PDB file of C-alpha atoms in Angstrom:
ATOM      1  CA  UNK A   1     245.246  69.548 206.562  1.00  0.00           C
ATOM      2  CA  UNK A   2     246.737  66.106 206.972  1.00  0.00           C
ATOM      3  CA  UNK A   3     250.533  66.131 207.078  1.00  0.00           C
ATOM      4  CA  UNK A   4     253.169  63.490 207.160  1.00  0.00           C
ATOM      5  CA  UNK A   5     255.874  63.754 209.807  1.00  0.00           C
ATOM      6  CA  UNK A   6     259.174  63.505 207.989  1.00  0.00           C
ATOM      7  CA  UNK A   7     262.492  63.283 209.796  1.00  0.00           C
ATOM      8  CA  UNK A   8     265.113  64.415 210.046  1.00  0.00           C
ATOM      9  CA  UNK A   9     264.451  67.882 208.648  1.00  0.00           C
ATOM     10  CA  UNK A  10     268.084  68.185 207.576  1.00  0.00           C
ATOM     11  CA  UNK A  11     271.183  66.057 207.415  1.00  0.00           C
ATOM     12  CA  UNK A  12     274.844  66.950 207.024  1.00  0.00           C
ATOM     13  CA  UNK A  13     276.971  63.960 206.086  1.00  0.00           C
ATOM     14  CA  UNK A  14     280.299  63.024 204.562  1.00  0.00           C
ATOM     15  CA  UNK A  15     280.506  61.652 201.049  1.00  0.00           C
ATOM     16  CA  UNK A  16     280.336  57.877 201.131  1.00  0.00           C
ATOM     17  CA  UNK A  17     278.127  57.650 204.212  1.00  0.00           C
ATOM     18  CA  UNK A  18     274.760  55.923 204.227  1.00  0.00           C
ATOM     19  CA  UNK A  19     271.611  57.985 204.798  1.00  0.00           C
ATOM     20  CA  UNK A  20     268.291  57.078 206.402  1.00  0.00           C
ATOM     21  CA  UNK A  21     265.123  59.125 206.594  1.00  0.00           C
ATOM     22  CA  UNK A  22     261.533  58.291 207.389  1.00  0.00           C
ATOM     23  CA  UNK A  23     257.942  59.436 207.309  1.00  0.00           C
ATOM     24  CA  UNK A  24     255.238  58.624 209.813  1.00  0.00           C
ATOM     25  CA  UNK A  25     251.555  59.307 210.110  1.00  0.00           C
ATOM     26  CA  UNK A  26     248.670  58.561 212.424  1.00  0.00           C
ATOM     27  CA  UNK A  27     246.647  57.465 209.385  1.00  0.00           C
ATOM     28  CA  UNK A  28     246.903  54.435 207.156  1.00  0.00           C
ATOM     29  CA  UNK A  29     248.192  54.921 203.620  1.00  0.00           C
ATOM     30  CA  UNK A  30     247.666  52.779 200.533  1.00  0.00           C
ATOM     31  CA  UNK A  31     250.630  54.120 198.568  1.00  0.00           C
ATOM     32  CA  UNK A  32     253.920  55.680 199.618  1.00  0.00           C
ATOM     33  CA  UNK A  33     256.061  57.713 197.244  1.00  0.00           C
ATOM     34  CA  UNK A  34     259.512  59.228 197.590  1.00  0.00           C
ATOM     35  CA  UNK A  35     260.599  62.291 195.597  1.00  0.00           C
ATOM     36  CA  UNK A  36     263.833  64.264 195.252  1.00  0.00           C
ATOM     37  CA  UNK A  37     263.932  67.947 194.455  1.00  0.00           C
ATOM     38  CA  UNK A  38     267.004  69.766 193.178  1.00  0.00           C
ATOM     39  CA  UNK A  39     267.262  73.572 193.546  1.00  0.00           C
ATOM     40  CA  UNK A  40     265.098  75.408 191.035  1.00  0.00           C
ATOM     41  CA  UNK A  41     263.435  72.253 189.737  1.00  0.00           C
ATOM     42  CA  UNK A  42     260.312  70.225 190.349  1.00  0.00           C
ATOM     43  CA  UNK A  43     260.231  67.084 192.494  1.00  0.00           C
ATOM     44  CA  UNK A  44     261.242  63.910 190.683  1.00  0.00           C
ATOM     45  CA  UNK A  45     259.710  60.560 191.592  1.00  0.00           C
ATOM     46  CA  UNK A  46     262.313  58.124 192.928  1.00  0.00           C
ATOM     47  CA  UNK A  47     260.389  55.148 194.272  1.00  0.00           C
ATOM     48  CA  UNK A  48     256.738  54.103 194.557  1.00  0.00           C
ATOM     49  CA  UNK A  49     255.499  51.538 197.104  1.00  0.00           C
ATOM     50  CA  UNK A  50     252.094  49.848 196.971  1.00  0.00           C
ATOM     51  CA  UNK A  51     251.980  47.069 199.586  1.00  0.00           C
ATOM     52  CA  UNK A  52     252.632  46.886 203.309  1.00  0.00           C
ATOM     53  CA  UNK A  53     256.082  45.414 203.891  1.00  0.00           C
ATOM     54  CA  UNK A  54     257.213  46.065 200.334  1.00  0.00           C
ATOM     55  CA  UNK A  55     260.917  46.791 199.906  1.00  0.00           C
ATOM     56  CA  UNK A  56     261.942  48.423 196.616  1.00  0.00           C
ATOM     57  CA  UNK A  57     265.314  49.552 195.313  1.00  0.00           C
ATOM     58  CA  UNK A  58     266.353  52.064 192.679  1.00  0.00           C
ATOM     59  CA  UNK A  59     270.142  51.929 192.354  1.00  0.00           C
ATOM     60  CA  UNK A  60     271.626  53.013 195.682  1.00  0.00           C
ATOM     61  CA  UNK A  61     268.194  53.969 196.999  1.00  0.00           C
ATOM     62  CA  UNK A  62     266.010  51.555 198.951  1.00  0.00           C
ATOM     63  CA  UNK A  63     262.574  52.323 200.348  1.00  0.00           C
ATOM     64  CA  UNK A  64     260.178  50.323 202.466  1.00  0.00           C
ATOM     65  CA  UNK A  65     256.438  50.472 203.043  1.00  0.00           C
ATOM     66  CA  UNK A  66     255.939  49.954 206.769  1.00  0.00           C
ATOM     67  CA  UNK A  67     254.031  46.930 208.003  1.00  0.00           C
ATOM     68  CA  UNK A  68     251.547  49.111 209.905  1.00  0.00           C
ATOM     69  CA  UNK A  69     250.955  51.131 206.687  1.00  0.00           C
ATOM     70  CA  UNK A  70     251.559  54.266 208.742  1.00  0.00           C
ATOM     71  CA  UNK A  71     255.218  54.787 207.882  1.00  0.00           C
ATOM     72  CA  UNK A  72     257.863  54.504 205.212  1.00  0.00           C
ATOM     73  CA  UNK A  73     261.655  54.641 205.121  1.00  0.00           C
ATOM     74  CA  UNK A  74     264.193  55.722 202.528  1.00  0.00           C
ATOM     75  CA  UNK A  75     267.834  54.689 202.646  1.00  0.00           C
ATOM     76  CA  UNK A  76     270.647  55.935 200.426  1.00  0.00           C
ATOM     77  CA  UNK A  77     273.843  53.932 200.428  1.00  0.00           C
ATOM     78  CA  UNK A  78     277.324  55.291 199.762  1.00  0.00           C
ATOM     79  CA  UNK A  79     276.217  58.880 199.212  1.00  0.00           C
ATOM     80  CA  UNK A  80     277.729  60.932 196.395  1.00  0.00           C
ATOM     81  CA  UNK A  81     277.632  64.708 195.761  1.00  0.00           C
ATOM     82  CA  UNK A  82     274.709  64.493 193.328  1.00  0.00           C
ATOM     83  CA  UNK A  83     272.526  63.091 196.130  1.00  0.00           C
ATOM     84  CA  UNK A  84     272.338  66.618 197.556  1.00  0.00           C
ATOM     85  CA  UNK A  85     268.800  67.975 197.523  1.00  0.00           C
ATOM     86  CA  UNK A  86     265.495  67.813 199.344  1.00  0.00           C
ATOM     87  CA  UNK A  87     263.747  64.468 199.702  1.00  0.00           C
ATOM     88  CA  UNK A  88     259.983  64.340 200.134  1.00  0.00           C
ATOM     89  CA  UNK A  89     257.736  61.504 201.128  1.00  0.00           C
ATOM     90  CA  UNK A  90     254.143  61.456 199.937  1.00  0.00           C
ATOM     91  CA  UNK A  91     251.237  59.163 200.623  1.00  0.00           C
ATOM     92  CA  UNK A  92     247.878  58.342 199.147  1.00  0.00           C
ATOM     93  CA  UNK A  93     245.339  57.711 201.895  1.00  0.00           C
ATOM     94  CA  UNK A  94     242.442  56.319 199.931  1.00  0.00           C
ATOM     95  CA  UNK A  95     242.797  54.057 196.933  1.00  0.00           C
ATOM     96  CA  UNK A  96     241.787  55.962 193.832  1.00  0.00           C
ATOM     97  CA  UNK A  97     241.455  59.284 195.630  1.00  0.00           C
ATOM     98  CA  UNK A  98     244.190  60.725 193.412  1.00  0.00           C
ATOM     99  CA  UNK A  99     245.342  63.200 196.032  1.00  0.00           C
ATOM    100  CA  UNK A 100     248.618  62.996 197.893  1.00  0.00           C
ATOM    101  CA  UNK A 101     249.722  64.150 201.317  1.00  0.00           C
ATOM    102  CA  UNK A 102     253.327  65.379 201.488  1.00  0.00           C
ATOM    103  CA  UNK A 103     255.963  65.438 204.178  1.00  0.00           C
ATOM    104  CA  UNK A 104     257.890  68.632 204.871  1.00  0.00           C
ATOM    105  CA  UNK A 105     261.071  67.304 203.327  1.00  0.00           C
ATOM    106  CA  UNK A 106     264.571  66.283 204.412  1.00  0.00           C
ATOM    107  CA  UNK A 107     267.362  68.546 203.189  1.00  0.00           C
ATOM    108  CA  UNK A 108     270.509  66.524 202.508  1.00  0.00           C
ATOM    109  CA  UNK A 109     273.909  68.235 202.440  1.00  0.00           C
ATOM    110  CA  UNK A 110     277.069  66.296 201.643  1.00  0.00           C
ATOM    111  CA  UNK A 111     280.602  67.347 202.530  1.00  0.00           C
ATOM    112  CA  UNK A 112     283.076  66.048 199.964  1.00  0.00           C
TER     113      UNK A 112
ATOM    114  CA  UNK B   1     260.688  62.408 181.869  1.00  0.00           C
ATOM    115  CA  UNK B   2     256.994  63.178 181.848  1.00  0.00           C
ATOM    116  CA  UNK B   3     256.078  65.750 179.218  1.00  0.00           C
ATOM    117  CA  UNK B   4     255.015  68.663 181.389  1.00  0.00           C
ATOM    118  CA  UNK B   5     255.778  72.302 180.735  1.00  0.00           C
ATOM    119  CA  UNK B   6     254.838  75.366 182.714  1.00  0.00           C
ATOM    120  CA  UNK B   7     254.701  78.937 181.539  1.00  0.00           C
ATOM    121  CA  UNK B   8     255.900  81.415 182.392  1.00  0.00           C
ATOM    122  CA  UNK B   9     258.841  80.109 184.430  1.00  0.00           C
ATOM    123  CA  UNK B  10     259.287  83.407 186.226  1.00  0.00           C
ATOM    124  CA  UNK B  11     256.916  86.317 186.707  1.00  0.00           C
ATOM    125  CA  UNK B  12     256.920  89.514 188.705  1.00  0.00           C
ATOM    126  CA  UNK B  13     253.612  91.293 189.033  1.00  0.00           C
ATOM    127  CA  UNK B  14     252.026  94.013 191.121  1.00  0.00           C
ATOM    128  CA  UNK B  15     249.436  93.590 193.836  1.00  0.00           C
ATOM    129  CA  UNK B  16     245.920  93.660 192.454  1.00  0.00           C
ATOM    130  CA  UNK B  17     246.738  92.500 188.942  1.00  0.00           C
ATOM    131  CA  UNK B  18     245.358  89.269 187.455  1.00  0.00           C
ATOM    132  CA  UNK B  19     247.824  86.491 186.702  1.00  0.00           C
ATOM    133  CA  UNK B  20     247.380  83.250 184.770  1.00  0.00           C
ATOM    134  CA  UNK B  21     249.809  80.359 184.914  1.00  0.00           C
ATOM    135  CA  UNK B  22     249.676  77.595 182.338  1.00  0.00           C
ATOM    136  CA  UNK B  23     250.444  73.906 182.620  1.00  0.00           C
ATOM    137  CA  UNK B  24     250.697  71.841 179.456  1.00  0.00           C
ATOM    138  CA  UNK B  25     251.109  68.067 179.253  1.00  0.00           C
ATOM    139  CA  UNK B  26     251.780  65.729 176.346  1.00  0.00           C
ATOM    140  CA  UNK B  27     251.077  62.495 178.281  1.00  0.00           C
ATOM    141  CA  UNK B  28     247.273  62.482 177.903  1.00  0.00           C
ATOM    142  CA  UNK B  29     246.946  61.950 181.672  1.00  0.00           C
ATOM    143  CA  UNK B  30     243.528  62.380 183.208  1.00  0.00           C
ATOM    144  CA  UNK B  31     244.522  64.110 186.454  1.00  0.00           C
ATOM    145  CA  UNK B  32     246.257  67.468 186.781  1.00  0.00           C
ATOM    146  CA  UNK B  33     247.170  69.415 189.908  1.00  0.00           C
ATOM    147  CA  UNK B  34     248.375  72.817 191.011  1.00  0.00           C
ATOM    148  CA  UNK B  35     250.544  73.100 194.123  1.00  0.00           C
ATOM    149  CA  UNK B  36     252.333  75.941 195.804  1.00  0.00           C
ATOM    150  CA  UNK B  37     255.605  75.468 197.656  1.00  0.00           C
ATOM    151  CA  UNK B  38     256.665  77.786 200.454  1.00  0.00           C
ATOM    152  CA  UNK B  39     259.416  77.484 203.055  1.00  0.00           C
ATOM    153  CA  UNK B  40     258.098  75.747 206.132  1.00  0.00           C
ATOM    154  CA  UNK B  41     254.925  74.533 204.406  1.00  0.00           C
ATOM    155  CA  UNK B  42     256.131  72.020 201.874  1.00  0.00           C
ATOM    156  CA  UNK B  43     253.855  71.313 198.918  1.00  0.00           C
ATOM    157  CA  UNK B  44     250.224  72.346 199.339  1.00  0.00           C
ATOM    158  CA  UNK B  45     247.450  71.486 196.907  1.00  0.00           C
ATOM    159  CA  UNK B  46     245.574  74.462 195.452  1.00  0.00           C
ATOM    160  CA  UNK B  47     243.195  72.853 192.933  1.00  0.00           C
ATOM    161  CA  UNK B  48     243.082  69.708 190.891  1.00  0.00           C
ATOM    162  CA  UNK B  49     241.274  68.367 187.846  1.00  0.00           C
ATOM    163  CA  UNK B  50     239.980  64.869 187.203  1.00  0.00           C
ATOM    164  CA  UNK B  51     238.941  65.509 183.618  1.00  0.00           C
ATOM    165  CA  UNK B  52     238.052  68.186 181.097  1.00  0.00           C
ATOM    166  CA  UNK B  53     235.885  70.780 182.842  1.00  0.00           C
ATOM    167  CA  UNK B  54     236.024  68.737 186.092  1.00  0.00           C
ATOM    168  CA  UNK B  55     237.895  70.462 188.890  1.00  0.00           C
ATOM    169  CA  UNK B  56     237.893  70.530 192.683  1.00  0.00           C
ATOM    170  CA  UNK B  57     239.437  72.543 195.472  1.00  0.00           C
ATOM    171  CA  UNK B  58     242.531  71.647 197.428  1.00  0.00           C
ATOM    172  CA  UNK B  59     243.573  72.800 200.879  1.00  0.00           C
ATOM    173  CA  UNK B  60     244.651  76.360 199.903  1.00  0.00           C
ATOM    174  CA  UNK B  61     242.213  77.322 197.141  1.00  0.00           C
ATOM    175  CA  UNK B  62     241.140  80.787 198.376  1.00  0.00           C
ATOM    176  CA  UNK B  63     242.143  83.486 195.890  1.00  0.00           C
ATOM    177  CA  UNK B  64     242.720  80.999 193.052  1.00  0.00           C
ATOM    178  CA  UNK B  65     240.600  79.647 190.230  1.00  0.00           C
ATOM    179  CA  UNK B  66     241.336  77.022 187.592  1.00  0.00           C
ATOM    180  CA  UNK B  67     240.085  75.940 184.225  1.00  0.00           C
ATOM    181  CA  UNK B  68     240.602  72.914 182.053  1.00  0.00           C
ATOM    182  CA  UNK B  69     239.062  73.115 178.607  1.00  0.00           C
ATOM    183  CA  UNK B  70     241.387  70.543 177.019  1.00  0.00           C
ATOM    184  CA  UNK B  71     243.020  67.406 178.385  1.00  0.00           C
ATOM    185  CA  UNK B  72     246.480  68.844 177.882  1.00  0.00           C
ATOM    186  CA  UNK B  73     246.056  72.273 179.484  1.00  0.00           C
ATOM    187  CA  UNK B  74     245.327  73.298 183.074  1.00  0.00           C
ATOM    188  CA  UNK B  75     245.270  77.017 183.885  1.00  0.00           C
ATOM    189  CA  UNK B  76     245.668  78.599 187.309  1.00  0.00           C
ATOM    190  CA  UNK B  77     244.375  82.146 187.704  1.00  0.00           C
ATOM    191  CA  UNK B  78     244.990  84.620 190.485  1.00  0.00           C
ATOM    192  CA  UNK B  79     242.138  87.078 189.966  1.00  0.00           C
ATOM    193  CA  UNK B  80     243.792  89.824 192.010  1.00  0.00           C
ATOM    194  CA  UNK B  81     247.289  88.920 193.114  1.00  0.00           C
ATOM    195  CA  UNK B  82     248.369  89.576 196.705  1.00  0.00           C
ATOM    196  CA  UNK B  83     251.817  89.492 198.287  1.00  0.00           C
ATOM    197  CA  UNK B  84     250.848  86.328 200.178  1.00  0.00           C
ATOM    198  CA  UNK B  85     250.628  84.575 196.812  1.00  0.00           C
ATOM    199  CA  UNK B  86     254.340  85.053 196.197  1.00  0.00           C
ATOM    200  CA  UNK B  87     255.471  81.456 195.877  1.00  0.00           C
ATOM    201  CA  UNK B  88     256.742  78.750 193.592  1.00  0.00           C
ATOM    202  CA  UNK B  89     253.896  77.036 191.765  1.00  0.00           C
ATOM    203  CA  UNK B  90     254.130  73.475 190.515  1.00  0.00           C
ATOM    204  CA  UNK B  91     251.870  71.613 188.176  1.00  0.00           C
ATOM    205  CA  UNK B  92     251.659  67.822 188.405  1.00  0.00           C
ATOM    206  CA  UNK B  93     249.973  65.122 186.364  1.00  0.00           C
ATOM    207  CA  UNK B  94     248.822  61.603 187.121  1.00  0.00           C
ATOM    208  CA  UNK B  95     247.317  58.837 185.088  1.00  0.00           C
ATOM    209  CA  UNK B  96     247.762  56.009 187.554  1.00  0.00           C
ATOM    210  CA  UNK B  97     245.302  54.706 190.117  1.00  0.00           C
ATOM    211  CA  UNK B  98     248.260  54.207 192.408  1.00  0.00           C
ATOM    212  CA  UNK B  99     248.611  57.938 192.890  1.00  0.00           C
ATOM    213  CA  UNK B 100     252.007  58.565 191.278  1.00  0.00           C
ATOM    214  CA  UNK B 101     252.282  62.195 190.298  1.00  0.00           C
ATOM    215  CA  UNK B 102     254.846  63.765 187.981  1.00  0.00           C
ATOM    216  CA  UNK B 103     255.816  67.383 188.423  1.00  0.00           C
ATOM    217  CA  UNK B 104     256.587  70.210 186.048  1.00  0.00           C
ATOM    218  CA  UNK B 105     259.591  72.533 186.417  1.00  0.00           C
ATOM    219  CA  UNK B 106     257.718  75.198 188.386  1.00  0.00           C
ATOM    220  CA  UNK B 107     256.840  78.883 188.059  1.00  0.00           C
ATOM    221  CA  UNK B 108     258.368  81.388 190.443  1.00  0.00           C
ATOM    222  CA  UNK B 109     255.831  84.159 191.036  1.00  0.00           C
ATOM    223  CA  UNK B 110     256.673  87.356 192.882  1.00  0.00           C
ATOM    224  CA  UNK B 111     253.895  89.779 193.796  1.00  0.00           C
ATOM    225  CA  UNK B 112     255.213  93.227 194.734  1.00  0.00           C
TER     226      UNK B 112
END
């Protein structure tokens, strides 16, 4: 089935560094979502984006809906230990379709 | 946090036995989903429901059936469990046209 290309697959950074990850697709999306998953738990919604070009922040997290509607970016500033986890992008291709396509995830590891 | 619970949280069963997983929501959301999560495959949609008694297949529906007799409950049944169905299963709910989905805590199923 349709997949989103999420990169990088993993990141190893020092505490305090900024983080960037992205998702791309060959298809146009109407909604982009970013989730974080901690070990043993379900994904938690971080940010939702609804318009091309939209830039939305949630604390130290900032995400953007790409102008082409085929990509999205997530940035984390000044990383802290609790940012460790797996980050997933997800997109809705058709308005009202109520199904999402997920990226494979970016595993973030932080060295204190 | 969205009011979603899954039961059981952990289950070990033998090949060939039937298994039913339950998802319960207190949000009165219309849409409910079952996903499985496996290393290297991310989140894959098994089945989803768009209302009481209204369900449809996802991308990996073979070997699974679902039922939704009440708005708040969505059941996933493995009629005859196989080792390939060892996975972590997540339920999600959505009430928004924008596609935002909220996930439950997951059920870890091991088929021996």
